[in-house]
CSV table of C-alpha atoms and ligand atoms in Angstrom, one decimal:
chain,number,residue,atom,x,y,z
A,1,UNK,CA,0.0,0.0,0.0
A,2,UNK,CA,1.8,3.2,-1.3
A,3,UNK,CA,-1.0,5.8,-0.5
A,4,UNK,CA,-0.1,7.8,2.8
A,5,UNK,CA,-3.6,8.8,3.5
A,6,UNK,CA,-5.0,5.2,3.4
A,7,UNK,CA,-2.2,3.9,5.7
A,8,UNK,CA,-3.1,3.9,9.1
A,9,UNK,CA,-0.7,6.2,11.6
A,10,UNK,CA,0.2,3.7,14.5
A,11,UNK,CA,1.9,5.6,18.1
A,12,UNK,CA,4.0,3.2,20.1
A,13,UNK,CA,6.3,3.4,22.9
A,14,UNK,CA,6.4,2.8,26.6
A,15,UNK,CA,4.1,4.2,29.2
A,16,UNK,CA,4.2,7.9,29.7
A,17,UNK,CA,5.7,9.0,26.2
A,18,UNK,CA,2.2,10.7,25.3
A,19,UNK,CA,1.2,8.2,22.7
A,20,UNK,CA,-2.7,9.6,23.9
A,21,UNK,CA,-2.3,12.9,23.7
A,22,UNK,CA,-0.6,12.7,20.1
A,23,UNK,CA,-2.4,10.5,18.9
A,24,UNK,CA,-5.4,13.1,19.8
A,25,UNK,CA,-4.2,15.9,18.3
A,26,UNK,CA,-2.8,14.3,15.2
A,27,UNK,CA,-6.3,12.9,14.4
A,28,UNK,CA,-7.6,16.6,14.5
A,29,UNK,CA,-4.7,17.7,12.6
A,30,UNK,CA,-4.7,15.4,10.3
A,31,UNK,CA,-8.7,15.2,9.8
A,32,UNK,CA,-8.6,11.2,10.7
A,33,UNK,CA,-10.6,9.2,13.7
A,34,UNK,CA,-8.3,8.5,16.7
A,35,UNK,CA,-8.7,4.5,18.1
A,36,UNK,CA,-6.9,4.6,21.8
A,37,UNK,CA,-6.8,0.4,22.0
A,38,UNK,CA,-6.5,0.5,25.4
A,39,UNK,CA,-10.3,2.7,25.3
A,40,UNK,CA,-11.3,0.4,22.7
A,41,UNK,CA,-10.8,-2.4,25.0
A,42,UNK,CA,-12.6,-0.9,27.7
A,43,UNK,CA,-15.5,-0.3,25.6
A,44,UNK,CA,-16.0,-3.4,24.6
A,45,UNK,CA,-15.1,-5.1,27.7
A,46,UNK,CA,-17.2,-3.0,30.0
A,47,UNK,CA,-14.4,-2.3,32.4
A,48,UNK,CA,-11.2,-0.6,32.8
A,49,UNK,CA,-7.6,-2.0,31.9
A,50,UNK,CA,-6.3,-2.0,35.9
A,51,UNK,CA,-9.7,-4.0,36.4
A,52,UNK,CA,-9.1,-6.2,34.0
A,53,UNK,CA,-5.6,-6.8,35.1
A,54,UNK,CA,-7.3,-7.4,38.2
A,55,UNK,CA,-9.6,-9.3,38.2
A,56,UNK,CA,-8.6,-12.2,34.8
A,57,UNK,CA,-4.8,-11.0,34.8
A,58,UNK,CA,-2.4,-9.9,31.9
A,59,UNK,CA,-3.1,-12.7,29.6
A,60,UNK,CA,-6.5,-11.8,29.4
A,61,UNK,CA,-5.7,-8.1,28.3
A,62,UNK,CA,-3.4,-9.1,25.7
A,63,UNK,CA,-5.6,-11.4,23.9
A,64,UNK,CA,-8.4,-8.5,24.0
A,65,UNK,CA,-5.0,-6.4,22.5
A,66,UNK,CA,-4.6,-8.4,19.6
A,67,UNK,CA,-8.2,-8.9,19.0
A,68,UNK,CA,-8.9,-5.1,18.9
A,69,UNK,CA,-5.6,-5.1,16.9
A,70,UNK,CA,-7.1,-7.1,14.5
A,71,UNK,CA,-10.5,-5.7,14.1
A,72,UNK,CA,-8.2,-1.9,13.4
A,73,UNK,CA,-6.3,-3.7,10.7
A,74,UNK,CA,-8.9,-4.1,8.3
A,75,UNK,CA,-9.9,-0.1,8.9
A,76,UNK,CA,-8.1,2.6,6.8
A,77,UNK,CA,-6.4,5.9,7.7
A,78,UNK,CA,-6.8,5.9,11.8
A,79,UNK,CA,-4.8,7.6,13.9
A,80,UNK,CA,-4.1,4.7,16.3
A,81,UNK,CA,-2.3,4.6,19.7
A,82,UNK,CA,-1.5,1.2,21.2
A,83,UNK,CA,-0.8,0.3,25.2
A,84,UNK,CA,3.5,0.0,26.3
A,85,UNK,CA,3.4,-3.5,26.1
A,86,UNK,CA,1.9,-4.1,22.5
A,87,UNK,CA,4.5,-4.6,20.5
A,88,UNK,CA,5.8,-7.5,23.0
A,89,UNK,CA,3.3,-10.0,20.8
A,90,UNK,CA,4.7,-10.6,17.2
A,91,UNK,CA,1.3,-11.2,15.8
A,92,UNK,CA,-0.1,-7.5,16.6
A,93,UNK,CA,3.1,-6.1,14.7
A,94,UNK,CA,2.4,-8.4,12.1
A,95,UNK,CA,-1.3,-7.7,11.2
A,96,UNK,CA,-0.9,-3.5,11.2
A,97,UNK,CA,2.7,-2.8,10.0
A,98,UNK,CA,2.1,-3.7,6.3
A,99,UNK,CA,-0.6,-1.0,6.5
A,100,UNK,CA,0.9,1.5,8.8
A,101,UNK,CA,3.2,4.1,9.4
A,102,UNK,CA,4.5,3.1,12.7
A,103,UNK,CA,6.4,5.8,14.7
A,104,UNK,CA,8.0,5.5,18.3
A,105,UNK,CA,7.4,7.4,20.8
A,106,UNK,CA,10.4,7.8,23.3
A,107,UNK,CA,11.5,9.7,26.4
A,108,UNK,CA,14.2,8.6,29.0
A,109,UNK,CA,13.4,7.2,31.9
A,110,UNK,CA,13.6,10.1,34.5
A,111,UNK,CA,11.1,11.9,31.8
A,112,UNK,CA,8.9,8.7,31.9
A,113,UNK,CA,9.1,8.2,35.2
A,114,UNK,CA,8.0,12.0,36.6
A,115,UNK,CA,5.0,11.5,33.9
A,116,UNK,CA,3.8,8.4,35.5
A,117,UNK,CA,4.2,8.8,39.2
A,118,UNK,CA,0.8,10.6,39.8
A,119,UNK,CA,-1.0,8.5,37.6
A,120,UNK,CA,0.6,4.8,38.7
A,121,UNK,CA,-3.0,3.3,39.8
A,122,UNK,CA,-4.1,3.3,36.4
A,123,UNK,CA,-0.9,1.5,35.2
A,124,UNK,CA,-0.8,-2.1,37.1
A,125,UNK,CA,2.5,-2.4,35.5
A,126,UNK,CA,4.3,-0.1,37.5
A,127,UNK,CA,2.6,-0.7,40.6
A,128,UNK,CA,6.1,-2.0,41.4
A,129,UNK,CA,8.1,0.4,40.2
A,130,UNK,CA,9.9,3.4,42.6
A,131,UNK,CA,12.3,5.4,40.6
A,132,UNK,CA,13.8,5.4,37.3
A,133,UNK,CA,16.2,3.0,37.5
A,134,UNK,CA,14.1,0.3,38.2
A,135,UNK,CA,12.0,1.9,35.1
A,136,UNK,CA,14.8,1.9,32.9
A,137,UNK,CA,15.1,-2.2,33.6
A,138,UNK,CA,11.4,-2.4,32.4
A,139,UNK,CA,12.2,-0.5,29.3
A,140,UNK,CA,15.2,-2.0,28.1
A,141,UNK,CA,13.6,-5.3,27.8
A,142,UNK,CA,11.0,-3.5,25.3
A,143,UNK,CA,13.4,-1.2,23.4
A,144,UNK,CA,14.5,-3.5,20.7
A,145,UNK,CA,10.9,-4.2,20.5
A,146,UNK,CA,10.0,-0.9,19.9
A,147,UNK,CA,13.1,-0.5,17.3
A,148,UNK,CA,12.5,-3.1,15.5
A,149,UNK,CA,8.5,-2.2,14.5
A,150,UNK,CA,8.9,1.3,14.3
A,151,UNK,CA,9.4,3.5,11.1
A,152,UNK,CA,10.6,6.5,12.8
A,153,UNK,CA,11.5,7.4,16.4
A,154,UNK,CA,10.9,11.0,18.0
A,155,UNK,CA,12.7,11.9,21.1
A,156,UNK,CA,9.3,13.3,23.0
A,157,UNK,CA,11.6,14.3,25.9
A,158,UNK,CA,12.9,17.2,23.9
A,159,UNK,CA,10.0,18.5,22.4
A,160,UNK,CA,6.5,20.1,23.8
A,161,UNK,CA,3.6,18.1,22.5
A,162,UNK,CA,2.9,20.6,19.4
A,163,UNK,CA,5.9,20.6,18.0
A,164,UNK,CA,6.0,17.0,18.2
A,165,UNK,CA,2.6,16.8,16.3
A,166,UNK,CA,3.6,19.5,14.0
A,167,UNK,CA,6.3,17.1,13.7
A,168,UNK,CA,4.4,13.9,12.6
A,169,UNK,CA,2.1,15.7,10.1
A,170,UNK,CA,4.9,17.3,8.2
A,171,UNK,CA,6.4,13.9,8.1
A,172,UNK,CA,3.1,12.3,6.7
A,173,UNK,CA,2.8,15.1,4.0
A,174,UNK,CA,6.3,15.5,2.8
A,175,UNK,CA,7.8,11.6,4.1
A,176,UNK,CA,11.0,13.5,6.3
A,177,UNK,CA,11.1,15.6,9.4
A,178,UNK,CA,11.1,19.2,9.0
A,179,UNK,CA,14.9,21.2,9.4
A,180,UNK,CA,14.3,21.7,13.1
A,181,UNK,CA,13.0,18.2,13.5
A,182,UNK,CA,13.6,15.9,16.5
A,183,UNK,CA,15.8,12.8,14.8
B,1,LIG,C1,0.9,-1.3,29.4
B,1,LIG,C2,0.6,0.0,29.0
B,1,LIG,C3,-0.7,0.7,29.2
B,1,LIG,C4,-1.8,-0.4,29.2
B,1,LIG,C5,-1.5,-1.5,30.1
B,1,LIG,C6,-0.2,-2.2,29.8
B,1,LIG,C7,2.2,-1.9,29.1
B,1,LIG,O1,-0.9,1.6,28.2
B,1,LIG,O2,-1.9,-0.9,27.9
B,1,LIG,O3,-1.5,-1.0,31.4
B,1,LIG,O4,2.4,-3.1,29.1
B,1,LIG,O5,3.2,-1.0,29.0
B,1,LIG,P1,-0.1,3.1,28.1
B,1,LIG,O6,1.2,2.8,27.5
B,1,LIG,O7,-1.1,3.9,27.3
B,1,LIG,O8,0.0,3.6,29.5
């Protein structure tokens, strides 16, 4: 699929990198429907992602991952942002990167870690986690992950989040970063 407006725009990245709140604002920008997986799964599950986790365990909100993953890949031109940990299972890679743009979204882990503190209930994951080195761990299992699906990585530490969407658009319309870009 060569056409840049029927491919869909996939966010990834770890917890914290603002995968939401881009993903948000590109939609407007860029005149497309935003899918949040992680709101698509609570929709359709009727309860939250730390219930979830609760209450059936990880495994449970993987497969409801890759089965949200999968109804998104037979859709055209979303904006889509996916949870930290989806890029750990092959098979959601798979089924959206032959019709996506897929950029990472990354920050260190002192950025990552001063986003998440105040919100940590929401993210079971780091209900075990106390400061960034013990983040940093977490995220340098995932990183080759992240490397290794992504088209293009932006450094969301250095950059407020309208230049970073300025950012993504110009790269969608013209296929490079602008002069002052962030890679
Ligand atoms: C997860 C990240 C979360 C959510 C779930 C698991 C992860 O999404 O999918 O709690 O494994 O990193 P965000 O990255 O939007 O916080």
């Amino acid at each position: 699929m060569n056409d840049n407006q029927e491919r869909h725009l996939v966010l990834i990245g770890f917890m914290g990198t603002g995968k939401t709140s881009a993903g948000t604002r590109l939609a407007r920008e860029l005149n497309r429907s935003f899918i949040d997986i992680d709101q698509e799964i609570e929709q359709v599950s009727g309860m939250s992602v730390s219930e979830m986790f609760r209450r059936y365990g990880e495994q449970r909100f993987r497969s409801e991952e890759t089965l949200a993953t999968a109804r998104l890949a037979g859709q055209k031109g979303l904006v889509i942002s996916t949870g930290g940990g989806w890029v750990l299972k092959e098979e959601n890679v798979a089924l959206l990167k032959p019709v996506s743009l897929i950029i990472w979204l990354n920050a260190s882990p002192e950025t990552i870690y001063s986003r998440v503190t105040r919100k940590k209930s929401i993210r079971p994951l780091l209900k075990n986690i106390h400061n960034p080195e013990e983040l940093e761990q977490m995220m340098s299992v995932r990183r080759s992950y992240y490397q290794r699906a992504a088209d293009l990585e932006i450094d969301t530490g250095s950059c407020g989040l309208r230049q970073l969407v300025h950012d993504i658009a110009y790269y969608m319309k013209y296929g490079r970063l602008p002069e002052n870009g962030q890679v």
